Coordinates of C-alpha atoms and ligand atoms in Angstrom, one line a residue:
X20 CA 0.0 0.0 0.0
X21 CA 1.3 3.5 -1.3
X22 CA 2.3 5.8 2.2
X23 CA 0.9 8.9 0.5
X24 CA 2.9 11.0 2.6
X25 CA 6.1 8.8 2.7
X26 CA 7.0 9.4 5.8
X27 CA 9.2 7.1 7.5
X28 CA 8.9 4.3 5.4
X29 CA 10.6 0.8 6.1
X30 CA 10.6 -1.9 2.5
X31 CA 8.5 -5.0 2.9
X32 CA 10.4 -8.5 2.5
X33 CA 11.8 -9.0 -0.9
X34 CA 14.2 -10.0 -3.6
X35 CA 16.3 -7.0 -5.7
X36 CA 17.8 -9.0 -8.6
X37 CA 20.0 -7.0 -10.3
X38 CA 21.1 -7.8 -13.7
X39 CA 24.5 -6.1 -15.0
X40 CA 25.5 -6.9 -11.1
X41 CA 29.2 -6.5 -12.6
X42 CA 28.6 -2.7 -14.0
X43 CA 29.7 0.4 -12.8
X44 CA 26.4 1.8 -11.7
X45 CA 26.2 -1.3 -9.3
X46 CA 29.1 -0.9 -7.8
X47 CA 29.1 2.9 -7.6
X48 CA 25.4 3.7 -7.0
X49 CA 23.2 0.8 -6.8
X50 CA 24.9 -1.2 -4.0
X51 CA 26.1 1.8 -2.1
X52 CA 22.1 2.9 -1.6
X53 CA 20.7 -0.9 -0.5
X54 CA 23.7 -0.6 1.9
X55 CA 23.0 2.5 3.4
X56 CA 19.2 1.6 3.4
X57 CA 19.8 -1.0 5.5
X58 CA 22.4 1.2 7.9
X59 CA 19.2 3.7 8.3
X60 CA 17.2 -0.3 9.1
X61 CA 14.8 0.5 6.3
X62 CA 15.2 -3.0 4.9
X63 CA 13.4 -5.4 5.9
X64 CA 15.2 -8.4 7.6
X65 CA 13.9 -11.0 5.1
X66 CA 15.8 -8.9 2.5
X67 CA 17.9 -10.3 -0.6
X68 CA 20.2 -9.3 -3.3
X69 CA 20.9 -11.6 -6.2
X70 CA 23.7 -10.4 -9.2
X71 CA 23.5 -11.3 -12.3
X72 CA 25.7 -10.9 -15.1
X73 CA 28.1 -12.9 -17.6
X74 CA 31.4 -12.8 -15.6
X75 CA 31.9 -16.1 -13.7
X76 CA 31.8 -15.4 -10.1
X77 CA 31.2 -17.2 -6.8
X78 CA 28.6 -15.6 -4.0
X79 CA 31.5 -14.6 -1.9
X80 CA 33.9 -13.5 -4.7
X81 CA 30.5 -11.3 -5.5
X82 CA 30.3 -10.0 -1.8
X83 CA 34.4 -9.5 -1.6
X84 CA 33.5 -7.1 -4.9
X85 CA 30.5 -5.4 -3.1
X86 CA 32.2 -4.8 -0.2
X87 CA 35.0 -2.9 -1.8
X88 CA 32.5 -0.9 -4.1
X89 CA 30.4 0.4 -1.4
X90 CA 33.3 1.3 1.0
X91 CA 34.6 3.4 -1.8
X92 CA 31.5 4.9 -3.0
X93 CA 29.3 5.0 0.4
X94 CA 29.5 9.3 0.1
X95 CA 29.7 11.4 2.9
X96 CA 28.2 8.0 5.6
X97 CA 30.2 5.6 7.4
X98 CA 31.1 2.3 7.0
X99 CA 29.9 0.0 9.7
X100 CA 31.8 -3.5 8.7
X101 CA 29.7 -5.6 11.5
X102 CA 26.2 -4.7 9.6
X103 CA 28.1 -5.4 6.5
X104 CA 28.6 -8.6 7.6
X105 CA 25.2 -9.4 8.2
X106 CA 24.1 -6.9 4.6
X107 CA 26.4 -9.5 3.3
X108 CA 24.5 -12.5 3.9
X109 CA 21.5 -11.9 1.7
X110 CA 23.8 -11.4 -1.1
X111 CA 24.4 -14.0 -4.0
X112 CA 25.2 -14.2 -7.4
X113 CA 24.6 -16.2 -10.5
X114 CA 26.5 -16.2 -13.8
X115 CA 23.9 -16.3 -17.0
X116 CA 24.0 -15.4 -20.5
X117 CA 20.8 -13.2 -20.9
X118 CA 20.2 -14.9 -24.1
X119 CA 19.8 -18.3 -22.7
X120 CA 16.9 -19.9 -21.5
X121 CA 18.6 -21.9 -18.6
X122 CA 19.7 -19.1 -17.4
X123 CA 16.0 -17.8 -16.4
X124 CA 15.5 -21.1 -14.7
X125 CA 18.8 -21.2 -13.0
X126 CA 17.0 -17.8 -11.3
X127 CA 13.2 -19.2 -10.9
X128 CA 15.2 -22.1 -8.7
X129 CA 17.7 -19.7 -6.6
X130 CA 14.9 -17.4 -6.2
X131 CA 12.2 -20.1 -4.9
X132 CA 15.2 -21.0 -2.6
X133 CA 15.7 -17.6 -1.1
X134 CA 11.8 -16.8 -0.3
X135 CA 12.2 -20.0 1.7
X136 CA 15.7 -19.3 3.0
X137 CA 15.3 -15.7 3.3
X138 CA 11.5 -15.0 3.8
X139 CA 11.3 -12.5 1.2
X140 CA 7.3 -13.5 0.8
X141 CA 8.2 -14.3 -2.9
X142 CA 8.2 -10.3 -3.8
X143 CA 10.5 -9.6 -6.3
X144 CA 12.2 -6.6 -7.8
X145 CA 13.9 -7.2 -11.1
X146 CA 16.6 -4.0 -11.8
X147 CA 17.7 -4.2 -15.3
X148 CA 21.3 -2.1 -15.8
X149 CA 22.5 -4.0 -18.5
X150 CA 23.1 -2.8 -22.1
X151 CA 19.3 -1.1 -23.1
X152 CA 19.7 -3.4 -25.9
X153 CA 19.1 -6.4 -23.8
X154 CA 16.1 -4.8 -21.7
X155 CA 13.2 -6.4 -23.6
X156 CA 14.9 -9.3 -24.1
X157 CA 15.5 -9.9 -20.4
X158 CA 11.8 -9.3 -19.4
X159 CA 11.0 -11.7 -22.2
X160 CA 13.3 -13.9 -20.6
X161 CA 11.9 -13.7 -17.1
X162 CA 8.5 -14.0 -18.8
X163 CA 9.2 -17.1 -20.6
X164 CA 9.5 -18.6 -17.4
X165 CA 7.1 -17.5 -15.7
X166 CA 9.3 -15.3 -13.5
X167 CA 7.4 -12.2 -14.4
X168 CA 4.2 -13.9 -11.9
X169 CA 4.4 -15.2 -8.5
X170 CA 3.2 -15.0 -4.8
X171 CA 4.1 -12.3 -4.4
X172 CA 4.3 -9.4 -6.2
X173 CA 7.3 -8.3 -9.1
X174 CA 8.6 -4.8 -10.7
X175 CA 10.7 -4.0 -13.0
X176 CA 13.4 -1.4 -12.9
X177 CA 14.5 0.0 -16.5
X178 CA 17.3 2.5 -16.3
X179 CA 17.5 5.3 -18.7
X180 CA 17.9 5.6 -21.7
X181 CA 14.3 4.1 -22.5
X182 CA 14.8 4.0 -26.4
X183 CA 16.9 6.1 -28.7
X184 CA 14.6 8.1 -30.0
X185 CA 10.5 8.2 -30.4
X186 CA 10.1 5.0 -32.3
X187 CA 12.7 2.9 -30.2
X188 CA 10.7 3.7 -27.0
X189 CA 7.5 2.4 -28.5
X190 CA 8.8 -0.5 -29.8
X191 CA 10.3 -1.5 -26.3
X192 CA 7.5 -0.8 -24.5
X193 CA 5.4 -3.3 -26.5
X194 CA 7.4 -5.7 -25.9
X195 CA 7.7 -4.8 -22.1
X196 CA 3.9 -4.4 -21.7
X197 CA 3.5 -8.1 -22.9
X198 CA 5.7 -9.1 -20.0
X199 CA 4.9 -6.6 -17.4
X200 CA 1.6 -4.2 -16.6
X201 CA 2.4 -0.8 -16.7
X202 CA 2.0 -0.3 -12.7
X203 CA 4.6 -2.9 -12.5
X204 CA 7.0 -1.2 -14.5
X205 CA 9.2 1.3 -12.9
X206 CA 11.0 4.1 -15.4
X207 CA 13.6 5.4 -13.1
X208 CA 15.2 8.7 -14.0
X209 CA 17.8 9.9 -11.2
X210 CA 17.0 13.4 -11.1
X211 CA 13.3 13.2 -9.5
X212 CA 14.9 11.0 -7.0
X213 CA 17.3 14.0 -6.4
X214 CA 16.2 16.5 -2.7
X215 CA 16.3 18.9 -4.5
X216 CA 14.3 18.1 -7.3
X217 CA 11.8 17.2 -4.7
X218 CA 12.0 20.3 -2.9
X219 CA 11.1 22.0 -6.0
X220 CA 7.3 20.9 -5.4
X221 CA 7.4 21.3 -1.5
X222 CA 9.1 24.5 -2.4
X223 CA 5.6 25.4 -4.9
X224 CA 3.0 23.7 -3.4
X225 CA 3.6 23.5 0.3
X226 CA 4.0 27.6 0.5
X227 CA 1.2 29.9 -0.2
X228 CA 3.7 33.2 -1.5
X229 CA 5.2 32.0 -4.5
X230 CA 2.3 30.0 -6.5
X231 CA 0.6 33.6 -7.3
X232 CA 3.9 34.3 -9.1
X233 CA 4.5 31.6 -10.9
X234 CA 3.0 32.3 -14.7
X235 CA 3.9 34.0 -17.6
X236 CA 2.4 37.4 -16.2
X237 CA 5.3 37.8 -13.7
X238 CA 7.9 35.2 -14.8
X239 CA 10.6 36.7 -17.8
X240 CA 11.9 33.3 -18.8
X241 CA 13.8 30.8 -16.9
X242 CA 17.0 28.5 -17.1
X243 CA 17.8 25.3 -16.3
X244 CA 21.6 24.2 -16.3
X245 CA 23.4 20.9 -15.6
X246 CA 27.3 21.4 -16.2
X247 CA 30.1 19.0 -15.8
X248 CA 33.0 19.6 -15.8
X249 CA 34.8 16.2 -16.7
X250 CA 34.2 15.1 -20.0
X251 CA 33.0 11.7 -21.2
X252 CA 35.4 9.8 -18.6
X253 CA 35.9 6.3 -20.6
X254 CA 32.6 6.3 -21.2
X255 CA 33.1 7.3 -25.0
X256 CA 31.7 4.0 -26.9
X257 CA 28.2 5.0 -25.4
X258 CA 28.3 8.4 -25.5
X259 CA 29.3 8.6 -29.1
X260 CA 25.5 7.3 -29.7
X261 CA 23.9 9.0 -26.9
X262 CA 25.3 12.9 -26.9
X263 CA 24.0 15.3 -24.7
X264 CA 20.8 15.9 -25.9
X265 CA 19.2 12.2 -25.3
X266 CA 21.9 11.6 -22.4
X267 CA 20.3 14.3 -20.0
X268 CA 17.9 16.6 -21.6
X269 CA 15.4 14.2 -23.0
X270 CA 15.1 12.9 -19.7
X271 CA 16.5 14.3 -16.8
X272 CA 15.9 17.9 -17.7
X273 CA 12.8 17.5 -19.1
X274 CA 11.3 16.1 -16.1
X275 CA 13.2 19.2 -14.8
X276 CA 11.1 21.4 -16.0
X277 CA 8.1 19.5 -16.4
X278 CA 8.6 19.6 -11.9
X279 CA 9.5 23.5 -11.8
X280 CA 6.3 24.1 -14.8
X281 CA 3.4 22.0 -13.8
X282 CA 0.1 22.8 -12.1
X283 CA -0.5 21.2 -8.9
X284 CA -1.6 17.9 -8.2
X285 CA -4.7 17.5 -6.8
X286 CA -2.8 15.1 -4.5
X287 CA 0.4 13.8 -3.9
X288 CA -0.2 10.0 -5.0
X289 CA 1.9 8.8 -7.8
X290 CA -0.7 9.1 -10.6
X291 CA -2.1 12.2 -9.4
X292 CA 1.4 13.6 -9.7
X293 CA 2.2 12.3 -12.8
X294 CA -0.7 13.2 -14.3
X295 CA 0.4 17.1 -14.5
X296 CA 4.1 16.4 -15.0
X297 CA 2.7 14.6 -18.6
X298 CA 0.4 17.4 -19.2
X299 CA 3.2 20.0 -18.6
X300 CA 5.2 17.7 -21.1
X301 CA 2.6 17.5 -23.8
X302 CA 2.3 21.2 -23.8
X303 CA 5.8 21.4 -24.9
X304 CA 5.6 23.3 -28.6
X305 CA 6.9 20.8 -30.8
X306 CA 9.5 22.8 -33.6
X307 CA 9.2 22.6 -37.1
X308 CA 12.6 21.6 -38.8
X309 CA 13.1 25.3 -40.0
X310 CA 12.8 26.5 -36.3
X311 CA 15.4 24.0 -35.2
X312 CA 18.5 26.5 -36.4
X313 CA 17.3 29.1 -34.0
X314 CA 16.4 27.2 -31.0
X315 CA 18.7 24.4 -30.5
X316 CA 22.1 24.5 -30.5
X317 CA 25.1 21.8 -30.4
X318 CA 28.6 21.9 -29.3
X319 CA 31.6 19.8 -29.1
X320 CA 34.3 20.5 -26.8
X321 CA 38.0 20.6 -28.1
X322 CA 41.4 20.6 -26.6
X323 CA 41.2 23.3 -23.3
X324 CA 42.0 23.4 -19.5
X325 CA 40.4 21.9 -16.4
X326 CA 41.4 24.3 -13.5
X327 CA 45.1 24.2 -14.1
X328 CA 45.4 21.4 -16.2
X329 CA 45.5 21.3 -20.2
X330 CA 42.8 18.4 -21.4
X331 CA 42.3 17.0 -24.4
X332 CA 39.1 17.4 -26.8
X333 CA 36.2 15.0 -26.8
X334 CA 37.9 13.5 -30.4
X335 CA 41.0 11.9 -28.6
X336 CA 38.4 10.1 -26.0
X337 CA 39.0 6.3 -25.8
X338 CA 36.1 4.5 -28.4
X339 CA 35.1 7.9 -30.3
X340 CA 35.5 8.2 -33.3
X341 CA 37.9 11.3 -34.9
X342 CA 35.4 12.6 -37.3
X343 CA 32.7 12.1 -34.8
X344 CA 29.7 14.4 -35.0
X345 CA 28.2 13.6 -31.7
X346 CA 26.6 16.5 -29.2
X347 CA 28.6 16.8 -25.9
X348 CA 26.6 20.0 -24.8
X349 CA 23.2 20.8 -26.4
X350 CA 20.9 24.2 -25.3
X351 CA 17.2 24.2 -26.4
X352 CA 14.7 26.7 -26.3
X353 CA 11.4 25.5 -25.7
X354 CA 8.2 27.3 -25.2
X355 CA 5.0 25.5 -23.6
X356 CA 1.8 25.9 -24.9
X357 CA -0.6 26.4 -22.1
X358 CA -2.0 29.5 -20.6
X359 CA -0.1 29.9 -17.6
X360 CA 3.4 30.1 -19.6
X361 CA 2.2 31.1 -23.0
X362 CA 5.4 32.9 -24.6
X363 CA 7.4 32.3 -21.6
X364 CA 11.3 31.0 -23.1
X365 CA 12.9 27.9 -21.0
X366 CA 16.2 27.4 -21.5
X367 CA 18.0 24.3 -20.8
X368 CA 21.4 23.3 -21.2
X369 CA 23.6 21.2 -20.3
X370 CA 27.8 20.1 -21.4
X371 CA 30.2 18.0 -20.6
X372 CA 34.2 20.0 -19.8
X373 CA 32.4 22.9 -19.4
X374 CA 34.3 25.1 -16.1
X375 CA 32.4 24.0 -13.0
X376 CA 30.0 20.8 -11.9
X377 CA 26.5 22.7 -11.0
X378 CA 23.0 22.0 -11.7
X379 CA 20.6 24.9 -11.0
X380 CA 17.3 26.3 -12.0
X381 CA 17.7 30.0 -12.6
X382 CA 13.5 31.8 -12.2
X383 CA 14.2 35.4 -13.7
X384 CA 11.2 37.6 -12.9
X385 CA 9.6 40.6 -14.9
X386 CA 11.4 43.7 -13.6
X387 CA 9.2 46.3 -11.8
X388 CA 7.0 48.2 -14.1
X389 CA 8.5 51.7 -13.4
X390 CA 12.5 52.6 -13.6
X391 CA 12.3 54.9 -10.7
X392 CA 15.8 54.2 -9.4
X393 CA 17.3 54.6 -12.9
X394 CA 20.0 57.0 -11.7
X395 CA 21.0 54.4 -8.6
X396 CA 21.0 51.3 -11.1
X397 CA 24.2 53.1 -13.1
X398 CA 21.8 53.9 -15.7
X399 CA 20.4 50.5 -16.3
X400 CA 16.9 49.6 -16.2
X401 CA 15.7 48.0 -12.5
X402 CA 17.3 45.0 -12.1
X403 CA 15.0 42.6 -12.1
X404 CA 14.3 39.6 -9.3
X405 CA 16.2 36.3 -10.0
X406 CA 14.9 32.8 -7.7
X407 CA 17.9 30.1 -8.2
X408 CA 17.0 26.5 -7.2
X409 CA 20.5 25.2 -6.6
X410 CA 20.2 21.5 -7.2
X411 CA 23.6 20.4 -6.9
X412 CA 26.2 21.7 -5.5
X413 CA 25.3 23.8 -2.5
X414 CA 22.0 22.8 -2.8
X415 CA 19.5 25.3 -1.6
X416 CA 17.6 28.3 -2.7
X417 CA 18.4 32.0 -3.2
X418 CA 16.5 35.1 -4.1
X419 CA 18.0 38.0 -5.7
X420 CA 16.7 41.7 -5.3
X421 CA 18.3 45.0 -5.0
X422 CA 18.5 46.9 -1.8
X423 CA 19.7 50.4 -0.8
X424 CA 23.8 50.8 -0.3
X425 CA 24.2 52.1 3.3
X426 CA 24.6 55.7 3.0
X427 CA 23.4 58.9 2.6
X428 CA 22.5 59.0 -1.3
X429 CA 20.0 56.4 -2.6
X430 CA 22.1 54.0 -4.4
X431 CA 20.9 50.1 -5.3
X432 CA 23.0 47.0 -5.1
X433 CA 22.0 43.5 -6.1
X434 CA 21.6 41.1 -2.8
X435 CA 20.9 37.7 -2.3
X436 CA 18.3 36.1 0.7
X437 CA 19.6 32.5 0.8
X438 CA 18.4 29.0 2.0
X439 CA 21.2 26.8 2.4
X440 CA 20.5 23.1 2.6
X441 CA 23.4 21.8 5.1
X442 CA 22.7 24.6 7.4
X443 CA 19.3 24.3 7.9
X444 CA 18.8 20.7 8.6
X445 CA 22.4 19.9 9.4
X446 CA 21.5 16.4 7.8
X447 CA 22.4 14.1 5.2
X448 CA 20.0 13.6 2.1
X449 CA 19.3 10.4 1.3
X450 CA 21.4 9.8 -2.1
X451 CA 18.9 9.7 -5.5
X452 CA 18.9 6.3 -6.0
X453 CA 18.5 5.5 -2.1
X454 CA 15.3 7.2 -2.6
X455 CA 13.9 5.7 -5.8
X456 CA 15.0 2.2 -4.4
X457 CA 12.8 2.7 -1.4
X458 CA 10.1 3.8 -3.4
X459 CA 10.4 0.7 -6.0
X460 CA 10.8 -1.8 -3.2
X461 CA 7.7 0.1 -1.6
X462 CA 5.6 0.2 -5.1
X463 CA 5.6 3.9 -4.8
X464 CA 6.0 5.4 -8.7
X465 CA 5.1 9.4 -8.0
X466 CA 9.1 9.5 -8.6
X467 CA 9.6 7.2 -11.8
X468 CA 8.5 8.3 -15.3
X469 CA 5.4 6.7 -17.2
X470 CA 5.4 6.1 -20.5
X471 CA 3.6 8.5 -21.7
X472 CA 5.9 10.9 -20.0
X473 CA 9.2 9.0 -22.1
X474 CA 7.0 9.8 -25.1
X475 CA 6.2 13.0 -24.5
X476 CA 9.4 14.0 -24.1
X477 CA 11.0 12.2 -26.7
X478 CA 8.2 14.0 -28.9
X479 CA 9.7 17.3 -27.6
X480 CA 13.4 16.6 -29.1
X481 CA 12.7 14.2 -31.9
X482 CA 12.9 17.4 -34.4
X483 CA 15.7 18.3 -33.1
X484 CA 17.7 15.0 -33.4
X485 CA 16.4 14.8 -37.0
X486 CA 17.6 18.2 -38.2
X487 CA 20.8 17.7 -36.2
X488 CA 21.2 14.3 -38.2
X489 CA 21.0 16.3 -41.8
X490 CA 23.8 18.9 -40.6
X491 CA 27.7 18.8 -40.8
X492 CA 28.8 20.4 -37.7
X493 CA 31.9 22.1 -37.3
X494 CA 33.0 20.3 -34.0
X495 CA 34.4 20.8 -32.2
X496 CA 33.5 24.9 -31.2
X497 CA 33.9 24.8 -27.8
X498 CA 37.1 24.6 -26.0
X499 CA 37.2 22.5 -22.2
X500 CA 36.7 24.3 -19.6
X501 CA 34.8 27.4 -21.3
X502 CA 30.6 27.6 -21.2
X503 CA 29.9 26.0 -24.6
X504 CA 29.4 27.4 -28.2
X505 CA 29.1 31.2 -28.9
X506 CA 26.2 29.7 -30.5
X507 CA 24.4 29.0 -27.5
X508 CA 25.0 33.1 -26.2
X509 CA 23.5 34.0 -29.4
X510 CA 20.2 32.0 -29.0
X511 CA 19.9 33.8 -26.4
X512 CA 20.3 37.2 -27.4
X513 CA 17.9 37.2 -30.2
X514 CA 14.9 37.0 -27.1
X515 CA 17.3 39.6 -25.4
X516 CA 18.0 37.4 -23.1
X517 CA 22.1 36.5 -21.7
X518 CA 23.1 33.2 -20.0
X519 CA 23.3 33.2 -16.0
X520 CA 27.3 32.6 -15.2
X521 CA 26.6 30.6 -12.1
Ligands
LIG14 C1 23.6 10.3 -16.2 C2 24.3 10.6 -17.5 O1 22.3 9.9 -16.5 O2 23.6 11.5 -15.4 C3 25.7 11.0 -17.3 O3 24.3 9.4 -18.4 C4 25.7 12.2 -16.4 O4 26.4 11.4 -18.5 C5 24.9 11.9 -15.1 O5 27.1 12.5 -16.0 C6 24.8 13.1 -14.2 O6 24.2 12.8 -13.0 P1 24.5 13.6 -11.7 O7 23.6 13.0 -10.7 O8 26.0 13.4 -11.4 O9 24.2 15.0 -12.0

């Protein structure tokens, strides 16, 4: 049963199997957040973890590897080896070819084994981080033999990307929907499960001043960032096909917005929720191909510095090709249809190398209707209000206004109110997956995306991978370590409009 507040929440029995057990995000993300979810004792004890993947591998060779990965990536908590001992225990592994039939049963048998051995009450979660070309064919899989029904209940977990493009989506979720019902699938995109992501709608809905402004009649434009400053990190092979624009803004930013743009849910339950988050999507104006040129831009970064250090261009990356064409920072303009932000502009962009790691929303206001300070502005028009929604680093929340300079003439300086995460609670967050975990293992889905969400938003850049796949771009135009393509300033400046430096 959903805890429509979730408050305090503790996961019922079950089994997580986890298939690409011997990937990175298992070892870096994954297994660090069922760790830590048991250190906070929101595991149940009838809990289990079963690996999968090709590499042959005994439990305990399995738990030696966990146990290294999640003392190395457990962030900012402790490592407590005497509850890893006992986290240790409901860990096992099996080696199978995701292709083979046997493979599946091998799993039906452990898994009948561990319900008994474990008490999970025969509920199982099923986290696919393999290739996305093997998703559908590992649910088939399961579904061939009858893993896919049981006592108890089962969920899938599909990690991003879900499809390549429009068509790719659709065609894997028939073939998922034949093995799974929709409320058993689980979408995951890590950026809802991000605190601040979730403050965003405690931040609208749970405060009664800033609703009134939120619409087109006070709001200028706004600008959602997510910069990195590394660059593809040995990650080339996939990111040659994936670029920037499907690798975080057909997803992750879109839901971005769709959380900072939507009206409010009529209650916080997952459908309710994600009702308004696919309206907000849907509204998204959908560009012709001759409007791509002015609202989209690409970059690729070259040769340049990170701090101090000279780094090489995204061309010399291990498993890119040197004449590749592909994105590694993409800016959109999109405009939503709807009457509350009718001709409002939302930016988003987002780079790899680019000079500093931060993800904000920037929520520039309308400036005040009459310049009576001019002479105290230096001349310039009133500067006008800026809200920034800082989701990583330093999360928190500031507000920019101008106040008078101490003194005796009346002159204006910009100031900033701010909310500082840390400071105020003095807490940890829970990490993004921790969150979404819970929330899987719980059969909460307010936090994972539907699929009429994925489509919506693949709907909303399909134009734009098309045109980009007509042009010849002259990559790379950006060097590392400097805020992406002049390109990217001039979209910009034709709505009069500059990029935040933040
Ligand atoms: C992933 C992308 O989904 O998100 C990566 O594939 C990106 O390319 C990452 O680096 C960013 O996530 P975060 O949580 O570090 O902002």
């Amino acid at each position: 049963m959903q805890d429509p507040l979730r408050f305090h929440r503790k996961a019922p029995p079950c089994a997580v199997v986890i298939y690409g057990a011997n990937g990175d995000l298992t070892k870096r993300k994954l297994m660090p957040a069922l760790y830590r979810l048991a250190y906070e004792g929101r595991l149940a004890p009838g809990f289990a973890v079963i690996g999968v993947s090709r590499t042959a591998m005994t439990d305990d060779e399995f738990r030696d590897r966990m146990h290294d990965s999640v003392r190395k990536f457990l962030e900012d908590s402790p490592f407590d080896e005497e509850l890893w001992q006992s986290f240790a225990q409901g860990l096992s592994y099996i080696a199978g070819d995701v292709g083979d039939p046997a493979s599946y049963a091998e799993l039906g048998k452990h898994l009948a084994g561990i319900s008994e051995a474990r008490k999970t009450e025969d509920n199982v979660l099923f986290y696919l981080s393999t290739q996305p070309s093997q998703y559908a064919e590992i649910a088939e899989g399961l579904a061939a033999s009858g893993l896919n029904k049981g006592q108890g209940w089962r969920r899938i977990v599909i990690e991003k990307p879900f499809g390549h493009d429009l068509d790719s989506a659709r065609v894997l979720q028939g073939r998922l929907q034949k093995c799974f019902n929709e409320s058993e699938i689980y979408r995951i995109d890590h950026y809802l499960g991000k605190e601040t992501v979730q403050n965003i709608m405690a931040f609208r809905f749970g405060n009664g001043i800033f609703e009134p402004l939120w619409n087109r009649t006070y709001i200028d434009h706004v600008q959602i960032t997510a910069a990195e400053s590394i660059g593809v990190e040995g990650r080339g092979a996939y990111y040659q096909e994936a670029g920037a624009l499907r690798d975080m803004i057909q997803n992750h930013l879109l839901q971005v917005m769709a959380t900072v743009a939507m009206e409010p849910a009529s209650s916080f339950t997952s459908d309710a929720v994600r009702d308004e988050r696919a309206k907000l999507l849907r509204a998204i104006r959908i560009m012709r191909p001759d409007q791509v040129a002015d609202n989209a831009v690409a970059g690729q970064y070259g040769p340049g510095r990170s701090g101090s250090e000279r780094v090489g261009g995204f061309l010399g990356e291990k498993g890119v090709s040197p004449d590749s064409q592909t994105n590694t920072y993409a800016a959109v303009t999109f405009l939503v249809d709807n009457w509350r932000w009718a001709g409002v502009p939302f930016y988003i962009r987002t780079g790899k190398a680019l000079p500093k790691r931060v993800s904000e929303i920037a929520i520039q206001f309308r400036t005040a209707p009459l310049a009576m300070f001019r002479k105290a502005t230096a001349g310039a028009e009133t500067v006008p209000n800026m809200l920034i929604l800082r989701i990583q680093p330093e999360e928190g929340i500031s507000l920019k206004f101008v106040s008078k300079r101490p003194g005796s003439g009346m002159q204006l300086r910009p100031v900033s109110m701010d909310f500082n995460y840390g400071s105020s609670f003095g807490e940890r967050s829970p990490s993004a997956y921790e969150t979404l975990l819970l929330d899987a293992i719980s059969g909460d889905a307010t936090l994972y995306t539907r699929q009429d969400m994925v489509e919506a938003s693949w709907t909303a850049v399909q134009p734009i991978m098309d045109y980009w796949a007509t042009q010849k771009f002259n990559f790379p135009n950006y060097a590392a370590g400097t805020w992406g393509p002049e390109a990217a300033d001039e979209m910009l400046a034709r709505w009069g409009h500059t990029w935040r430096k933040p």
